[in-house]
mmCIF file of C-alpha atoms and ligand atoms in Angstrom:
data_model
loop_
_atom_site.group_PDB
_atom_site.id
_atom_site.type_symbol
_atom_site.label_atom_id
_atom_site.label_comp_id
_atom_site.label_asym_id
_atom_site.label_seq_id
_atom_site.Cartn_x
_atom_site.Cartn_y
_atom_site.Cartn_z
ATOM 1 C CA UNK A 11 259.106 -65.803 -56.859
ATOM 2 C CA UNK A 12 256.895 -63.555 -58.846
ATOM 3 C CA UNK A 13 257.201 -61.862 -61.644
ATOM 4 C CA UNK A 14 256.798 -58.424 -62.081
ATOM 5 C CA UNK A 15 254.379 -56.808 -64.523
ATOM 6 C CA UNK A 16 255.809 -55.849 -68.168
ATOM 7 C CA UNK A 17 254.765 -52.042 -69.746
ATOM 8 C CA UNK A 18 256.022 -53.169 -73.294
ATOM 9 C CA UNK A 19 256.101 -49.717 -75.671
ATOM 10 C CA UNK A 20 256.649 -50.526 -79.467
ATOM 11 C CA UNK A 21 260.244 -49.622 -80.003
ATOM 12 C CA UNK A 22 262.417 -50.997 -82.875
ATOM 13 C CA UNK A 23 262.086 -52.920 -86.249
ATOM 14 C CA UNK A 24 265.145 -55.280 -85.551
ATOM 15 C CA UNK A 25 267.628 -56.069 -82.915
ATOM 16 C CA UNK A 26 270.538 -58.407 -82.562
ATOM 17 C CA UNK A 27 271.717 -59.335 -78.667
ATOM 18 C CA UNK A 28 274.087 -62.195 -77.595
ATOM 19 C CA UNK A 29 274.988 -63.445 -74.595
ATOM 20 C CA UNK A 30 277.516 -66.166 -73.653
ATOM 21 C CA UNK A 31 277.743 -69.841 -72.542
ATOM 22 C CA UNK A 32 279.137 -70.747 -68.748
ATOM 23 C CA UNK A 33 281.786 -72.580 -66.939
ATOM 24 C CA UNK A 34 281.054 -74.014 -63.462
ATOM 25 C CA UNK A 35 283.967 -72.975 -61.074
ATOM 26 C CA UNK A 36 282.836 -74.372 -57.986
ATOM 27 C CA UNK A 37 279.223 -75.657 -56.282
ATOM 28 C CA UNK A 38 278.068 -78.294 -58.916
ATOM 29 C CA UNK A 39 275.145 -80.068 -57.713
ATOM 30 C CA UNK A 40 275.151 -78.271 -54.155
ATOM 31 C CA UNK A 41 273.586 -75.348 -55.981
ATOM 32 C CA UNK A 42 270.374 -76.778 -56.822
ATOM 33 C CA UNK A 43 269.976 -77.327 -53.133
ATOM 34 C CA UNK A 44 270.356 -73.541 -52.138
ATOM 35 C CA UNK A 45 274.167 -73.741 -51.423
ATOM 36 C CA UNK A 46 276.341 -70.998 -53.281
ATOM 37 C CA UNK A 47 278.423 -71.873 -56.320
ATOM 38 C CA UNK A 48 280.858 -69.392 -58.631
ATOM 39 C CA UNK A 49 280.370 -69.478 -62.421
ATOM 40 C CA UNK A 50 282.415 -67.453 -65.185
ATOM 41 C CA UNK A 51 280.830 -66.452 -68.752
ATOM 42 C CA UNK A 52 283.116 -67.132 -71.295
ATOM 43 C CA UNK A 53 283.979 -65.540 -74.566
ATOM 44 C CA UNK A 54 281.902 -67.770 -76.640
ATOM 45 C CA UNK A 55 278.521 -66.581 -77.608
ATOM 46 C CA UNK A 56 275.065 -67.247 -78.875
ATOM 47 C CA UNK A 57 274.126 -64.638 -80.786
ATOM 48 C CA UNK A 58 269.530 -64.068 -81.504
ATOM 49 C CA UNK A 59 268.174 -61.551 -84.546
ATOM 50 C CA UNK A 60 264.659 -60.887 -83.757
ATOM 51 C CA UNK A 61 262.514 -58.951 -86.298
ATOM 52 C CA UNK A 62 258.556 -58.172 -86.290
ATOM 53 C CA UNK A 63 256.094 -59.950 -88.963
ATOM 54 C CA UNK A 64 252.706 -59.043 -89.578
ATOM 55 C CA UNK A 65 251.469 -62.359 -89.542
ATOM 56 C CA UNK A 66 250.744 -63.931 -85.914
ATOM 57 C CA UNK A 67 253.152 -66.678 -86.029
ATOM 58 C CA UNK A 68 257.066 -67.449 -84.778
ATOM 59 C CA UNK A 69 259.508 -68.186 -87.631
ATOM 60 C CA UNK A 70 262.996 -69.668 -86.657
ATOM 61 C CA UNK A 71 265.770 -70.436 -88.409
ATOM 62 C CA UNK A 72 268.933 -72.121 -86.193
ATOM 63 C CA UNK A 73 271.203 -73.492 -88.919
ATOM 64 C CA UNK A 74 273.407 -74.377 -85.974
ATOM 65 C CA UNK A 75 270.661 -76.999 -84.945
ATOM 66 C CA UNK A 76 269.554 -78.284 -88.078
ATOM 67 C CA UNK A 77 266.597 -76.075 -88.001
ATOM 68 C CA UNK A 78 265.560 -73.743 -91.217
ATOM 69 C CA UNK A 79 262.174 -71.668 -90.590
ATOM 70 C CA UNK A 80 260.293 -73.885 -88.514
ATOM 71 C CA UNK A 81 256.918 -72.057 -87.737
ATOM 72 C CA UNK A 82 254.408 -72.032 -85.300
ATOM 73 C CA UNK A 83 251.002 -69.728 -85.093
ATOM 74 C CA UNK A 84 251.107 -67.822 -81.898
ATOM 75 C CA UNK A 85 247.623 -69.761 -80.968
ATOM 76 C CA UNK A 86 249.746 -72.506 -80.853
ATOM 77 C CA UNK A 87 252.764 -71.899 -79.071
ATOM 78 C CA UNK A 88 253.787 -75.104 -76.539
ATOM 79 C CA UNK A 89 251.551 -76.805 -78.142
ATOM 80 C CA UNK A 90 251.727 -80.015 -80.606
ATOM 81 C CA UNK A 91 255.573 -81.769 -80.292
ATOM 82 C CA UNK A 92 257.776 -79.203 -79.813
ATOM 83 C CA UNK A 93 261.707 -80.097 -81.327
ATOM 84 C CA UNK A 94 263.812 -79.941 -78.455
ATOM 85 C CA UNK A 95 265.956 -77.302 -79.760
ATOM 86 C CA UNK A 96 263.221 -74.813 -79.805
ATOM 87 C CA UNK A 97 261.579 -75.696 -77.016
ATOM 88 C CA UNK A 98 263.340 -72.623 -75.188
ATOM 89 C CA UNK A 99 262.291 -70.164 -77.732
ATOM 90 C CA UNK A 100 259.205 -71.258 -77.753
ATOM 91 C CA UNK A 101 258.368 -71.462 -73.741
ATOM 92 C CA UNK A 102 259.651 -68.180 -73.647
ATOM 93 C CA UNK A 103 257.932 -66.391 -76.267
ATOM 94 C CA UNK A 104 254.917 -67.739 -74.588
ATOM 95 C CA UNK A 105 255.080 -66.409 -71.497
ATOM 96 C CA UNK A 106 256.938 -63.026 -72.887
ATOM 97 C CA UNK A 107 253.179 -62.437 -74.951
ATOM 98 C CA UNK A 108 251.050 -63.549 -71.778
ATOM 99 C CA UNK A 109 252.532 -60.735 -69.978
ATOM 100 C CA UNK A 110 252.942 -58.433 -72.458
ATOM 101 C CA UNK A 111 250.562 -59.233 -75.861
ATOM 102 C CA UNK A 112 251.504 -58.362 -79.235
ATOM 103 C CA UNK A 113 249.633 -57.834 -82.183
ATOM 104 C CA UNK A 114 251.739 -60.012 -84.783
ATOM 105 C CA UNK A 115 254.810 -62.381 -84.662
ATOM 106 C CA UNK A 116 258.342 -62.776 -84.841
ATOM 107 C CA UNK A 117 260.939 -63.788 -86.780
ATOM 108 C CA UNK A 118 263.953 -65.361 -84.971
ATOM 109 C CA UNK A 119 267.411 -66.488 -86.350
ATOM 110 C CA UNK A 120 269.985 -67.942 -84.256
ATOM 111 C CA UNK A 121 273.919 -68.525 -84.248
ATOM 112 C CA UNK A 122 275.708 -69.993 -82.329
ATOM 113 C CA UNK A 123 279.745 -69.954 -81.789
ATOM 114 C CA UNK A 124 279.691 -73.724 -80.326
ATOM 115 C CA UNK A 125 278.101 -76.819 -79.974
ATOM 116 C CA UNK A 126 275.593 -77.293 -77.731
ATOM 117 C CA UNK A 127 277.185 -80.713 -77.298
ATOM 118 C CA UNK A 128 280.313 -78.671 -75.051
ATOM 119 C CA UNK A 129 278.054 -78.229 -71.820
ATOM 120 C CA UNK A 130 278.873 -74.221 -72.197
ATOM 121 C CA UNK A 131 274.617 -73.661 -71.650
ATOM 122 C CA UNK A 132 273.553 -73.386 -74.984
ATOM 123 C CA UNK A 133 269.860 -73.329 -73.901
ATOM 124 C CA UNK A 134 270.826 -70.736 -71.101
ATOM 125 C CA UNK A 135 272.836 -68.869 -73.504
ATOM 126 C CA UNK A 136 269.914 -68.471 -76.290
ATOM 127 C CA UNK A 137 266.878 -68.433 -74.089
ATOM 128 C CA UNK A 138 268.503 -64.473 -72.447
ATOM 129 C CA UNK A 139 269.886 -63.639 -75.590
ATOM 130 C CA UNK A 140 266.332 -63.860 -76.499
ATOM 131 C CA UNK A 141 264.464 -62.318 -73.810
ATOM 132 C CA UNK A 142 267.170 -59.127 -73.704
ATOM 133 C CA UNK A 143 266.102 -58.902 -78.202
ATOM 134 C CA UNK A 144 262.369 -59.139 -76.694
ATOM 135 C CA UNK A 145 262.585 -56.513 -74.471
ATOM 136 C CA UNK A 146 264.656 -54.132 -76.885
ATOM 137 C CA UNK A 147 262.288 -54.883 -79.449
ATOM 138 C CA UNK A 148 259.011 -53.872 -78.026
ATOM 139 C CA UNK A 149 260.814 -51.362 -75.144
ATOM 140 C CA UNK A 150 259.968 -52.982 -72.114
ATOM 141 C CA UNK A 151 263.155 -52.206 -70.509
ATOM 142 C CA UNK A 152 263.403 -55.414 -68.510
ATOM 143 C CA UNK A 153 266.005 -54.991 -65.510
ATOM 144 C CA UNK A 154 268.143 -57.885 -65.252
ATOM 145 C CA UNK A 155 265.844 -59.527 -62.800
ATOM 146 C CA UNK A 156 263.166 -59.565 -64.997
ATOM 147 C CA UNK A 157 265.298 -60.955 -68.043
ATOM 148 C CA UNK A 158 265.974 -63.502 -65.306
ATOM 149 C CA UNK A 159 262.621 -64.351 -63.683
ATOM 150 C CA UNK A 160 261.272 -64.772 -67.376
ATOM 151 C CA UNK A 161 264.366 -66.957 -68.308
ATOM 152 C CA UNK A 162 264.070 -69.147 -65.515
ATOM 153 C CA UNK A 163 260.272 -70.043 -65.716
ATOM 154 C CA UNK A 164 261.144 -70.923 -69.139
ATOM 155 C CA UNK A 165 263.641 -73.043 -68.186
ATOM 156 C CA UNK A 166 261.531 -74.690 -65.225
ATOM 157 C CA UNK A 167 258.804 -75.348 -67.590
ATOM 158 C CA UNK A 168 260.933 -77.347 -70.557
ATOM 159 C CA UNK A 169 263.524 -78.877 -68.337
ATOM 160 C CA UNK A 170 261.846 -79.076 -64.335
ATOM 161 C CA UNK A 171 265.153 -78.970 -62.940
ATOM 162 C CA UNK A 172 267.709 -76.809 -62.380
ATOM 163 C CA UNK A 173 269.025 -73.879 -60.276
ATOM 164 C CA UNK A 174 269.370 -70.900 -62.722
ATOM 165 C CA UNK A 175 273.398 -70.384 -62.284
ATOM 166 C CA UNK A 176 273.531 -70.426 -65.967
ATOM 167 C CA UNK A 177 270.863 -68.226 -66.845
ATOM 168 C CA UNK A 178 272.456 -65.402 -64.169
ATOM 169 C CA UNK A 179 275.799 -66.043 -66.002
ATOM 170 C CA UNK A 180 274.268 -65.398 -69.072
ATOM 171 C CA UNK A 181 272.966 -62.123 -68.079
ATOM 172 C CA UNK A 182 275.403 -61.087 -65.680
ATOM 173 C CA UNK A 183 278.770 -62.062 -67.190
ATOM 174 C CA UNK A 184 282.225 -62.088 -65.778
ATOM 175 C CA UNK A 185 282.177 -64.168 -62.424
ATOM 176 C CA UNK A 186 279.791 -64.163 -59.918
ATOM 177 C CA UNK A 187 278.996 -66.101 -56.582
ATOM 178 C CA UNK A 188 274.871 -67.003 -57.139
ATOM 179 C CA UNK A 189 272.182 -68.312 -54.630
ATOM 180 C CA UNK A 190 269.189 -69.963 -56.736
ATOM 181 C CA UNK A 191 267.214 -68.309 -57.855
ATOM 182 C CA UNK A 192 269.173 -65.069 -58.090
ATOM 183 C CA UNK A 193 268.611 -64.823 -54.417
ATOM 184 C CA UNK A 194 272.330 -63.717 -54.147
ATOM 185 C CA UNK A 195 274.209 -62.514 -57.426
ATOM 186 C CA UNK A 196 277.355 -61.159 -56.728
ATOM 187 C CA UNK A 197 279.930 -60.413 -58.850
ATOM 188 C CA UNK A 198 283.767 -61.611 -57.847
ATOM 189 C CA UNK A 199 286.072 -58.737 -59.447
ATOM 190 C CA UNK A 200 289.064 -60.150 -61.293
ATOM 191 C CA UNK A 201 291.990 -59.645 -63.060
ATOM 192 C CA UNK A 202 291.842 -62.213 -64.978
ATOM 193 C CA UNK A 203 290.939 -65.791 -64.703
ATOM 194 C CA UNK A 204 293.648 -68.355 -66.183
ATOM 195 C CA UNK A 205 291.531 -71.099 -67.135
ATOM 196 C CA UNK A 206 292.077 -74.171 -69.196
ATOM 197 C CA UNK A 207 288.944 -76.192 -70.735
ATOM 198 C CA UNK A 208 288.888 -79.859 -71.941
ATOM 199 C CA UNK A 209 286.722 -81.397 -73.722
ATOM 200 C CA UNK A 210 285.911 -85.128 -72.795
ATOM 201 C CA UNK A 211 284.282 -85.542 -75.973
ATOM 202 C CA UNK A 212 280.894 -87.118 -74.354
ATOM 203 C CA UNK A 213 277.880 -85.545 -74.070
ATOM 204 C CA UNK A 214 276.430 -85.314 -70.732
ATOM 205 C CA UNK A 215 272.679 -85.588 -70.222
ATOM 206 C CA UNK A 216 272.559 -82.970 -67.173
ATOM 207 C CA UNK A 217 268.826 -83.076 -66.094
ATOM 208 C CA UNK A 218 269.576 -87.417 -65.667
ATOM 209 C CA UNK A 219 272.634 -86.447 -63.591
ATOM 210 C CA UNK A 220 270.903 -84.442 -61.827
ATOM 211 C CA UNK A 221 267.891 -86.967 -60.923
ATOM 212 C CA UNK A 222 270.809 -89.408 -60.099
ATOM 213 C CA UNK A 223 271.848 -87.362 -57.421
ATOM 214 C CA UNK A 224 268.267 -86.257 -55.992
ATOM 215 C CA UNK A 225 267.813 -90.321 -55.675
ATOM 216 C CA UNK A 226 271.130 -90.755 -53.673
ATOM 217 C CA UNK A 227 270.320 -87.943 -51.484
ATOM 218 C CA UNK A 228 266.891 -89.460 -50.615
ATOM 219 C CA UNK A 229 268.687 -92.437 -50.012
ATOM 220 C CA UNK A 230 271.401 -91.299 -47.949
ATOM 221 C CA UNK A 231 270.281 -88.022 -47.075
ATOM 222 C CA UNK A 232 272.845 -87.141 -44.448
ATOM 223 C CA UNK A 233 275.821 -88.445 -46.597
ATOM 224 C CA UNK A 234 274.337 -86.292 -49.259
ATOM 225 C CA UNK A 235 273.902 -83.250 -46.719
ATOM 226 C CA UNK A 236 277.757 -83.649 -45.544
ATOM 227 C CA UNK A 237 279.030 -82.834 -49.041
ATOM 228 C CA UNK A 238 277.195 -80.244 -49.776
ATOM 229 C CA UNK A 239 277.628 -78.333 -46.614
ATOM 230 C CA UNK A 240 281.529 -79.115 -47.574
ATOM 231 C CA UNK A 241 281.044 -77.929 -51.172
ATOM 232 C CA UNK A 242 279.398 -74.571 -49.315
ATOM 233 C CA UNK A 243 282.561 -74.109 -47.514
ATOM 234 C CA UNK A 244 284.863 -74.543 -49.980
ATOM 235 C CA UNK A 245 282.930 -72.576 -52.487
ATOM 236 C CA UNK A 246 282.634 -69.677 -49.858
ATOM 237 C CA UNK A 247 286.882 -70.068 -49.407
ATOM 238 C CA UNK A 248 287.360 -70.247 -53.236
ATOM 239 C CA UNK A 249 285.519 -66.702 -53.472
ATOM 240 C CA UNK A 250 287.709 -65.348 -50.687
ATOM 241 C CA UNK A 251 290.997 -66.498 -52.930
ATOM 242 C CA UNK A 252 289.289 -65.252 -56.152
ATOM 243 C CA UNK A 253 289.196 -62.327 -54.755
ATOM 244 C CA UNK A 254 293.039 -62.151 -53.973
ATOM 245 C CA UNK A 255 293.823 -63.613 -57.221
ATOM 246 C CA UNK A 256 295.187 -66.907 -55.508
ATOM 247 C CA UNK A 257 295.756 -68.998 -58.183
ATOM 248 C CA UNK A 258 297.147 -71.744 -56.011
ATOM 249 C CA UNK A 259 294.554 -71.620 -53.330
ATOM 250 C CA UNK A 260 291.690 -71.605 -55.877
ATOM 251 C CA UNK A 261 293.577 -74.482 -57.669
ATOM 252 C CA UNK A 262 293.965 -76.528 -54.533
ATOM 253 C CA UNK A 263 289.999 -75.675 -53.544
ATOM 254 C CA UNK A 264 288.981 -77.103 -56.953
ATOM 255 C CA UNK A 265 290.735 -80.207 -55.962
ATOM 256 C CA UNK A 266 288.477 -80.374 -52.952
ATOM 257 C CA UNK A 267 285.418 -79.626 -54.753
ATOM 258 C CA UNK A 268 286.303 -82.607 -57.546
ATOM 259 C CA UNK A 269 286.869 -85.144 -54.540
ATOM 260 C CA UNK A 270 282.728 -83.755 -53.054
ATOM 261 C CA UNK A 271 281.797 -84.547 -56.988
ATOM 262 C CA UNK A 272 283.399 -87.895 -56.933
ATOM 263 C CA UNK A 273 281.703 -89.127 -53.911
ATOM 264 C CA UNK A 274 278.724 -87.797 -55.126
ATOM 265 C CA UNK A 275 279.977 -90.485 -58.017
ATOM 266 C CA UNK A 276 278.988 -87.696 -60.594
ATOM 267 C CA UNK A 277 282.080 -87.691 -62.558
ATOM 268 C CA UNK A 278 283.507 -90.275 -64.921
ATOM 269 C CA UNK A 279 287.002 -92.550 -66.391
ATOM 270 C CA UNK A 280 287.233 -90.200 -69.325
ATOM 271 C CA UNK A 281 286.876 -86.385 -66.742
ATOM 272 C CA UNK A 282 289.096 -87.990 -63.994
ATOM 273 C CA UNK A 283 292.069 -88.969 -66.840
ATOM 274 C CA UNK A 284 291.959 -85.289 -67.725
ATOM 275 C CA UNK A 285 292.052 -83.558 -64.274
ATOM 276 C CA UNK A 286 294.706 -86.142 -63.197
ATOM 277 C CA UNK A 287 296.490 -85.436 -66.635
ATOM 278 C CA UNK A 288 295.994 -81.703 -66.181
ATOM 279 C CA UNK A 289 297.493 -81.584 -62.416
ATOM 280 C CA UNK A 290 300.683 -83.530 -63.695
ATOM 281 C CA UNK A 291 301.119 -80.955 -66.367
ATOM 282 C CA UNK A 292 301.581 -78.036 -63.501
ATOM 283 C CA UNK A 293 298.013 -76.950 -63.209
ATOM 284 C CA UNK A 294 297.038 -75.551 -59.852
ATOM 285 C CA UNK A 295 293.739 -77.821 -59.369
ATOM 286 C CA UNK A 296 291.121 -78.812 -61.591
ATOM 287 C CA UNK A 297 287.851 -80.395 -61.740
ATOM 288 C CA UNK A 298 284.704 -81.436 -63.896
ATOM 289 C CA UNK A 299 282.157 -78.031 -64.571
ATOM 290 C CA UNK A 300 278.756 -78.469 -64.274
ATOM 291 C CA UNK A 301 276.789 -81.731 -63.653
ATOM 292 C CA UNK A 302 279.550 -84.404 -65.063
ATOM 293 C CA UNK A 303 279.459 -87.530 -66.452
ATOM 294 C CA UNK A 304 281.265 -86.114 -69.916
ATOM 295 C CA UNK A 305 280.857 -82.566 -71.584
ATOM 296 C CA UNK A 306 284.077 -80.550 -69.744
ATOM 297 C CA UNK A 307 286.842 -80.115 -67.207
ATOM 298 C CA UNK A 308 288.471 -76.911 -66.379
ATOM 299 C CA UNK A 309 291.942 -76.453 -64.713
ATOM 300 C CA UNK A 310 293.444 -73.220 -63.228
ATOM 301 C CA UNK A 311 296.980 -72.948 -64.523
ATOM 302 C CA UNK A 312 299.661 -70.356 -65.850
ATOM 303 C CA UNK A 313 301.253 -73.227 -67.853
ATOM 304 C CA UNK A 314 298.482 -73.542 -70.978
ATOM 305 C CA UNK A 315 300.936 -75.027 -73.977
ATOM 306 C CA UNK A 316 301.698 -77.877 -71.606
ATOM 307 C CA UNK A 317 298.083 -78.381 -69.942
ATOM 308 C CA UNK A 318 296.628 -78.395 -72.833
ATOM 309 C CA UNK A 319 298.442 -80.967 -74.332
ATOM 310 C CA UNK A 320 298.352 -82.988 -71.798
ATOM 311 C CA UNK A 321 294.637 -82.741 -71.859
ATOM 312 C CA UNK A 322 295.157 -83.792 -75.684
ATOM 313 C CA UNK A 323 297.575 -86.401 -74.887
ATOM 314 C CA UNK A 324 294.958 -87.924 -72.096
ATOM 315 C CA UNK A 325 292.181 -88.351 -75.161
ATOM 316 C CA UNK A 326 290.277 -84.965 -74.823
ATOM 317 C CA UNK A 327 289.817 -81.942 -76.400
ATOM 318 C CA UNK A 328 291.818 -78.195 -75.478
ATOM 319 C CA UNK A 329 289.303 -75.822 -76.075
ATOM 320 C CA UNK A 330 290.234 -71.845 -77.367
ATOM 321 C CA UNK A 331 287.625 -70.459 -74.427
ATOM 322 C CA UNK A 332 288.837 -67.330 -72.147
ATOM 323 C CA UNK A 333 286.855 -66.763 -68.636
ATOM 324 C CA UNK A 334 285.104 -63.912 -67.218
ATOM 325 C CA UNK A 335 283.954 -62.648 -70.272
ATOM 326 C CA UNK A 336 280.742 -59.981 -70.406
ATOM 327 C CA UNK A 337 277.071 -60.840 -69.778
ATOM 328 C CA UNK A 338 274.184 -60.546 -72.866
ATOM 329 C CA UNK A 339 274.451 -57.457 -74.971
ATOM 330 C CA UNK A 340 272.792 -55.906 -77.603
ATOM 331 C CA UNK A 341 274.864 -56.164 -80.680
ATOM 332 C CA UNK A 342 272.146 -54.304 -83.042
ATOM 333 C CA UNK A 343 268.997 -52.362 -83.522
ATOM 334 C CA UNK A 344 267.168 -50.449 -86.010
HETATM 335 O O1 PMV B 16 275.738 -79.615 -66.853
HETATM 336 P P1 PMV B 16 275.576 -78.149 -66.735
HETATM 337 O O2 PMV B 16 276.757 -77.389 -67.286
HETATM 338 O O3 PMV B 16 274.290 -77.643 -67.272
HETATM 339 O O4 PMV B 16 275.586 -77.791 -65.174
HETATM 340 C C1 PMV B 16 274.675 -78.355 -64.271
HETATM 341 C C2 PMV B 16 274.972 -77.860 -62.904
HETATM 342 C C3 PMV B 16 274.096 -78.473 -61.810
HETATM 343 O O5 PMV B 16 274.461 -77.841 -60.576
HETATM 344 C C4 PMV B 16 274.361 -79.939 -61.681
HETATM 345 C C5 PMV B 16 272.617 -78.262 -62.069
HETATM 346 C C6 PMV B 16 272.118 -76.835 -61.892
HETATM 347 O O6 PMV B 16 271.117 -76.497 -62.499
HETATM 348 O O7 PMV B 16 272.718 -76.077 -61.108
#
């Protein structure tokens, strides 16, 4: 995929964009392979504040992550060990300056309205939020594509892996049906989205998962092939009941997709309590989101008081998140 040539124009002084973290509806793992999956933005956001200095270096403060003005001269950007936490940042203000050079540096302060322990796509969430303050700063009017290529070459370069569905939620928003790498984005109009997130109070280690998979799949490569075509069709039914607001059809359909994931052997004792404790409480289906093995579950459900006490009762955590929220934003310029 390549990436289209930047005209940057000097523009403002200061800008504040967020843009928000992610919730995997349906396609886990199949999506890295080029099948479809459906992911909602939700209301909580990382929020970047991006200001010009004269000097040629990147300042960054992310009190969130421990991290209070950690510089680096622009000469030396992805170079030397690079804390994990900015590794994003950094990658991306990289290859922002090879394509479009500026004379000094920047000074970038992040917040963030969760943990990056959730599995919401912290890195995702920060990394566009970033690129969208780049572009408003120096007026390069990137279209959303170009936020996106940019985002996910970053991404590709710090992590290797990974098919972009939480980079295009990022910048997107709301729900949409995505194709790696933003081969298909398509937005799935809703009402609303009555979703219930639980915590399972273990970090998951997503790029591992991940590998785990790509092992079992050269290993049993038609077993492997069978679930995701499966996870394909039931993604491709779940957009057709999205679309009529079928809460019980969707539910049922995540059921499905959690029973692919399991025989993948992707999820875990502590995710399958939940979901199990979730259904019994009246919820319509429910399932791990994203690659498993800990961070959350979602359920689809009218009844929340009850689901999410059950979820509590069952040893995780209700979360306060709502669904289909909107994509990055700018929040502030001057
Ligand atoms: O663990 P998360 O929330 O980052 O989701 C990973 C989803 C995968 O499909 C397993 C990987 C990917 O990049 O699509």
């Amino acid at each position: 995929m390549g990436i289209l040539p930047i005209n940057c124009k000097v523009f403002m002084n200061k800008v504040t964009t967020s843009a928000p973290g992610k919730l995997l509806l349906f396609g886990d793992h199949a999506v890295v392979y080029g099948h479809p999956c459906i992911v909602t933005s939700i209301d909580q956001r990382i929020q970047v504040t991006v200001e010009k200095q004269k000097e040629r270096k990147l300042t960054l403060s992310a009190p969130d992550l421990g991290l209070v003005e950690y510089t680096k001269h622009i000469d030396e950007l992805g170079q030397k060990n690079i804390p994990k936490a900015v590794s994003f940042i950094e990658t991306l203000y990289s290859l922002f300056l090879q394509r479009c050079p500026q004379e000094g540096g920047i000074v970038i302060e992040t917040k963030s309205a969760f943990s990056s322990s959730f599995g919401f796509g912290s890195s995702s969430a920060v990394t566009v939020a970033f690129a969208q303050a780049l572009s408003e700063l120096y007026g390069c009017q990137l279209s959303k594509l170009e936020v996106f290529q940019l985002c996910y070459q970053a991404v590709i370069t710090v992590q290797g892996v990974g098919s972009g569905f939480d980079i295009a939620s990022a910048i997107w928003g709301k729900t949409i049906y995505y194709v790696t790498p933003a081969k298909v984005v398509e937005p799935i109009v809703l009402p609303e989205l009555p979703l219930i997130v639980g915590y399972s109070g273990i970090k998951a280690d997503t790029a591992t998962i991940v590998r785990a998979v790509a092992e079992l799949r050269m290993k049993k490569p038609e077993f492997v092939a069978e679930i995701f075509s499966e996870i394909e069709n039931i993604t491709n039914r779940a957009r057709t009941a999205l679309l009529a607001a079928d809460w019980q059809t969707v539910g049922s359909l995540m059921n499905e997709n959690q029973v692919c994931l399991e025989k993948l052997d992707v999820s875990s004792k502590k995710l399958n309590d939940l979901i199990v404790a979730a259904r019994n409480a009246g919820a319509y289906g429910a399932k791990l989101s994203g690659a498993g093995g800990g961070d959350c579950m979602i359920a689809l459900g009218e009844k929340k008081e009850q689901i999410d006490s059950a979820i509590g009762k069952a040893g995780g955590e209700s979360m306060n998140v709502r669904a289909h929220a909107d994509g990055v934003r700018v929040d502030f310029k001057e």
